[in-house]
PDB file of C-alpha atoms in Angstrom:
ATOM      1  CA  MET A 133      50.318   1.150 -25.520  1.00  0.00           C
ATOM      2  CA  ASN A 134      50.315   2.798 -29.125  1.00  0.00           C
ATOM      3  CA  GLU A 135      53.884   3.484 -29.428  1.00  0.00           C
ATOM      4  CA  THR A 136      55.628   3.745 -32.592  1.00  0.00           C
ATOM      5  CA  ILE A 137      58.765   1.660 -33.715  1.00  0.00           C
ATOM      6  CA  ASN A 138      61.196   4.369 -32.810  1.00  0.00           C
ATOM      7  CA  GLN A 139      59.922   4.532 -29.084  1.00  0.00           C
ATOM      8  CA  ARG A 140      60.129   0.701 -28.606  1.00  0.00           C
ATOM      9  CA  ILE A 141      63.613   0.961 -30.105  1.00  0.00           C
ATOM     10  CA  PHE A 142      64.349   3.528 -27.274  1.00  0.00           C
ATOM     11  CA  TYR A 143      62.492   1.808 -24.657  1.00  0.00           C
ATOM     12  CA  TYR A 144      64.137  -1.530 -25.346  1.00  0.00           C
ATOM     13  CA  ARG A 145      67.573   0.119 -25.424  1.00  0.00           C
ATOM     14  CA  LYS A 146      67.085   1.960 -21.953  1.00  0.00           C
ATOM     15  CA  LEU A 147      65.899  -1.401 -20.654  1.00  0.00           C
ATOM     16  CA  ALA A 148      69.083  -3.212 -21.864  1.00  0.00           C
ATOM     17  CA  GLY A 149      70.923  -0.469 -20.250  1.00  0.00           C
ATOM     18  CA  ILE A 150      72.824   0.726 -23.732  1.00  0.00           C
ATOM     19  CA  THR A 151      73.609   4.120 -24.649  1.00  0.00           C
ATOM     20  CA  GLN A 152      73.032   5.426 -28.212  1.00  0.00           C
ATOM     21  CA  ALA A 153      76.612   5.819 -28.726  1.00  0.00           C
ATOM     22  CA  GLU A 154      77.129   2.006 -27.739  1.00  0.00           C
ATOM     23  CA  ALA A 155      74.359   0.960 -29.942  1.00  0.00           C
ATOM     24  CA  ALA A 156      75.807   3.248 -32.813  1.00  0.00           C
ATOM     25  CA  GLU A 157      79.119   1.577 -32.527  1.00  0.00           C
ATOM     26  CA  GLN A 158      77.853  -2.003 -32.140  1.00  0.00           C
ATOM     27  CA  MET A 159      75.875  -1.196 -35.636  1.00  0.00           C
ATOM     28  CA  GLY A 160      78.741   0.218 -37.150  1.00  0.00           C
ATOM     29  CA  MET A 161      77.192   3.833 -37.661  1.00  0.00           C
ATOM     30  CA  LYS A 162      77.952   7.316 -36.754  1.00  0.00           C
ATOM     31  CA  LEU A 163      75.947   8.420 -33.193  1.00  0.00           C
ATOM     32  CA  SER A 164      74.010  11.241 -35.123  1.00  0.00           C
ATOM     33  CA  THR A 165      72.951   8.514 -37.984  1.00  0.00           C
ATOM     34  CA  TYR A 166      71.785   6.220 -35.132  1.00  0.00           C
ATOM     35  CA  SER A 167      70.162   9.090 -32.997  1.00  0.00           C
ATOM     36  CA  GLN A 168      68.007  10.074 -36.025  1.00  0.00           C
ATOM     37  CA  MET A 169      67.225   6.553 -36.781  1.00  0.00           C
ATOM     38  CA  GLU A 170      65.781   6.222 -33.164  1.00  0.00           C
ATOM     39  CA  ARG A 171      64.035   9.518 -33.399  1.00  0.00           C
ATOM     40  CA  LYS A 172      62.469   9.379 -36.637  1.00  0.00           C
ATOM     41  CA  GLY A 173      61.908   5.513 -36.941  1.00  0.00           C
ATOM     42  CA  LYS A 174      63.200   5.266 -40.365  1.00  0.00           C
ATOM     43  CA  ILE A 175      64.930   2.306 -40.435  1.00  0.00           C
ATOM     44  CA  THR A 176      65.881  -0.548 -43.000  1.00  0.00           C
ATOM     45  CA  THR A 177      64.855  -4.177 -42.253  1.00  0.00           C
ATOM     46  CA  ASP A 178      68.745  -5.076 -41.776  1.00  0.00           C
ATOM     47  CA  LYS A 179      69.125  -2.564 -39.274  1.00  0.00           C
ATOM     48  CA  LEU A 180      66.024  -3.387 -37.282  1.00  0.00           C
ATOM     49  CA  LEU A 181      67.437  -6.966 -37.227  1.00  0.00           C
ATOM     50  CA  LYS A 182      70.601  -5.635 -36.201  1.00  0.00           C
ATOM     51  CA  ILE A 183      69.235  -3.528 -33.419  1.00  0.00           C
ATOM     52  CA  ALA A 184      66.943  -6.391 -32.472  1.00  0.00           C
ATOM     53  CA  GLU A 185      70.086  -8.703 -32.196  1.00  0.00           C
ATOM     54  CA  ILE A 186      71.989  -6.110 -29.951  1.00  0.00           C
ATOM     55  CA  LEU A 187      69.089  -5.341 -27.694  1.00  0.00           C
ATOM     56  CA  ASN A 188      68.512  -9.318 -27.779  1.00  0.00           C
ATOM     57  CA  VAL A 189      64.882  -8.564 -28.486  1.00  0.00           C
ATOM     58  CA  ASN A 190      62.713 -10.440 -30.892  1.00  0.00           C
ATOM     59  CA  SER A 191      62.540  -8.220 -34.242  1.00  0.00           C
ATOM     60  CA  ASN A 192      58.590  -8.693 -34.042  1.00  0.00           C
ATOM     61  CA  ILE A 193      58.601  -6.721 -30.865  1.00  0.00           C
ATOM     62  CA  LEU A 194      60.413  -3.753 -32.164  1.00  0.00           C
ATOM     63  CA  LEU A 195      58.137  -3.769 -35.326  1.00  0.00           C
ATOM     64  CA  ASN A 196      54.887  -4.411 -33.844  1.00  0.00           C
ATOM     65  CA  GLY A 197      54.967  -3.832 -30.310  1.00  0.00           C
ATOM     66  CA  SER A 198      53.552  -6.484 -27.432  1.00  0.00           C
ATOM     67  CA  LYS A 199      51.489  -6.005 -24.376  1.00  0.00           C
ATOM     68  CA  ALA A 200      54.076  -8.781 -22.850  1.00  0.00           C
ATOM     69  CA  VAL A 201      57.154  -6.373 -22.914  1.00  0.00           C
ATOM     70  CA  HIS A 202      58.888  -8.141 -19.922  1.00  0.00           C
ATOM     71  CA  ASN A 203      58.664 -11.738 -21.683  1.00  0.00           C
ATOM     72  CA  PRO A 204      62.123 -12.869 -20.852  1.00  0.00           C
ATOM     73  CA  GLU A 205      62.486 -14.488 -24.247  1.00  0.00           C
ATOM     74  CA  ASN A 206      61.909 -10.824 -25.631  1.00  0.00           C
ATOM     75  CA  VAL A 207      64.226  -8.723 -23.110  1.00  0.00           C
ATOM     76  CA  ALA A 208      67.737  -8.832 -22.986  1.00  0.00           C
ATOM     77  CA  PRO A 209      69.364 -10.178 -19.833  1.00  0.00           C
ATOM     78  CA  VAL A 210      70.743  -7.468 -17.264  1.00  0.00           C
ATOM     79  CA  GLU A 211      74.093  -7.568 -15.875  1.00  0.00           C
ATOM     80  CA  THR A 212      73.604  -8.103 -12.200  1.00  0.00           C
ATOM     81  CA  GLU A 213      75.596  -6.821  -9.188  1.00  0.00           C
ATOM     82  CA  ALA A 214      77.033  -8.784  -6.625  1.00  0.00           C
ATOM     83  CA  LYS A 215      74.020  -8.122  -4.333  1.00  0.00           C
ATOM     84  CA  VAL A 216      70.644  -9.218  -5.452  1.00  0.00           C
ATOM     85  CA  SER A 217      67.560  -7.830  -4.113  1.00  0.00           C
ATOM     86  CA  ASP A 218      63.555  -8.149  -4.633  1.00  0.00           C
ATOM     87  CA  THR A 219      63.024  -4.504  -5.480  1.00  0.00           C
ATOM     88  CA  PRO A 220      61.996  -3.484  -8.673  1.00  0.00           C
ATOM     89  CA  ALA A 221      65.288  -3.521 -11.115  1.00  0.00           C
ATOM     90  CA  LYS A 222      63.960  -0.361 -12.893  1.00  0.00           C
ATOM     91  CA  SER A 223      61.509   2.450 -11.884  1.00  0.00           C
ATOM     92  CA  ASN A 224      59.014   3.795 -14.412  1.00  0.00           C
ATOM     93  CA  ASN A 225      60.451   7.003 -14.071  1.00  0.00           C
ATOM     94  CA  VAL A 226      63.986   5.570 -15.454  1.00  0.00           C
ATOM     95  CA  LEU A 227      62.232   4.464 -18.691  1.00  0.00           C
ATOM     96  CA  LYS A 228      60.079   7.763 -19.273  1.00  0.00           C
ATOM     97  CA  SER A 229      60.576   9.934 -22.076  1.00  0.00           C
ATOM     98  CA  PRO A 230      58.442  12.816 -23.501  1.00  0.00           C
ATOM     99  CA  SER A 231      57.351  10.485 -26.111  1.00  0.00           C
ATOM    100  CA  ILE A 232      56.767   7.110 -24.099  1.00  0.00           C
ATOM    101  CA  THR A 233      55.581   6.388 -20.768  1.00  0.00           C
ATOM    102  CA  ILE A 234      55.263   2.886 -19.206  1.00  0.00           C
ATOM    103  CA  PRO A 235      51.939   2.256 -17.673  1.00  0.00           C
ATOM    104  CA  ASP A 236      52.180   1.780 -13.774  1.00  0.00           C
ATOM    105  CA  ASP A 237      50.434  -1.669 -14.029  1.00  0.00           C
ATOM    106  CA  THR A 238      53.690  -2.747 -16.407  1.00  0.00           C
ATOM    107  CA  TYR A 239      55.428  -5.609 -14.873  1.00  0.00           C
ATOM    108  CA  ILE A 240      59.200  -4.991 -14.024  1.00  0.00           C
ATOM    109  CA  PRO A 241      61.114  -7.503 -12.936  1.00  0.00           C
ATOM    110  CA  THR A 242      63.138  -7.421  -9.417  1.00  0.00           C
ATOM    111  CA  ASN A 243      66.969  -7.461  -9.446  1.00  0.00           C
ATOM    112  CA  ARG A 244      66.721 -11.357  -8.362  1.00  0.00           C
ATOM    113  CA  GLU A 245      64.586 -12.080 -11.127  1.00  0.00           C
ATOM    114  CA  LEU A 246      66.716 -10.628 -13.979  1.00  0.00           C
ATOM    115  CA  SER A 247      69.829 -12.476 -12.045  1.00  0.00           C
ATOM    116  CA  THR A 248      67.999 -15.464 -12.530  1.00  0.00           C
ATOM    117  CA  MET A 249      67.303 -14.770 -16.154  1.00  0.00           C
ATOM    118  CA  GLN A 250      70.804 -14.233 -16.834  1.00  0.00           C
ATOM    119  CA  MET A 251      71.957 -17.339 -15.432  1.00  0.00           C
ATOM    120  CA  ILE A 252      69.362 -19.409 -17.087  1.00  0.00           C
ATOM    121  CA  HIS A 253      70.335 -17.506 -20.346  1.00  0.00           C
ATOM    122  CA  ASN A 254      73.865 -18.325 -20.079  1.00  0.00           C
ATOM    123  CA  LEU A 255      73.302 -21.993 -19.530  1.00  0.00           C
ATOM    124  CA  PRO A 256      73.318 -24.561 -22.570  1.00  0.00           C
ATOM    125  CA  LYS A 257      69.830 -24.842 -24.298  1.00  0.00           C
ATOM    126  CA  HIS A 258      69.059 -28.206 -23.114  1.00  0.00           C
ATOM    127  CA  ILE A 259      69.606 -27.323 -19.742  1.00  0.00           C
ATOM    128  CA  GLN A 260      67.505 -24.158 -20.289  1.00  0.00           C
ATOM    129  CA  GLU A 261      64.911 -26.644 -21.574  1.00  0.00           C
ATOM    130  CA  GLU A 262      65.072 -28.691 -18.360  1.00  0.00           C
ATOM    131  CA  ILE A 263      64.488 -25.693 -16.065  1.00  0.00           C
ATOM    132  CA  PHE A 264      61.457 -24.364 -18.247  1.00  0.00           C
ATOM    133  CA  THR A 265      59.889 -27.858 -17.832  1.00  0.00           C
ATOM    134  CA  PHE A 266      60.521 -27.922 -14.160  1.00  0.00           C
ATOM    135  CA  ILE A 267      59.288 -24.265 -13.381  1.00  0.00           C
ATOM    136  CA  HIS A 268      56.004 -25.483 -15.630  1.00  0.00           C
ATOM    137  CA  LYS A 269      55.762 -28.547 -13.904  1.00  0.00           C
ATOM    138  CA  LYS A 270      55.761 -26.448 -10.448  1.00  0.00           C
ATOM    139  CA  TYR A 271      53.447 -23.726 -11.453  1.00  0.00           C
ATOM    140  CA  GLU A 272      50.634 -26.255 -12.768  1.00  0.00           C
ATOM    141  CA  GLU A 273      51.240 -28.085  -9.503  1.00  0.00           C
ATOM    142  CA  ASN A 274      50.455 -24.852  -7.481  1.00  0.00           C
ATOM    143  CA  ARG A 275      47.584 -23.567  -9.769  1.00  0.00           C
TER     144      ARG A 275
END
């Protein structure tokens, strides 16, 4: 994927389920200013850091891109519904725009996986580490 910074901001904002108006409000700017920033990709370092924080995405991902776009450390947790399913959380069509398309082989987590990531994200860091260690151990055992 050879997308620009504004395309990555658009993508991760959509993935996080945040509107431009919500992002603009959280950044303390007018919607028109935010919209122009997202469209043209002209962004200062402090604004890049702030939008990364709002989207809960590593700023390096917004700046440089990544093939691992669905790494749980880089993607904002998504509020889950009462019923959790194993169907993909987002269809590729939802995240398409005239300027960016998501390849068909891109991993899109299921609602169940997103729910699990949200639960882990909300736990204290030391418990998160225990969970990651356990998962890694199970993964290695079943390789």
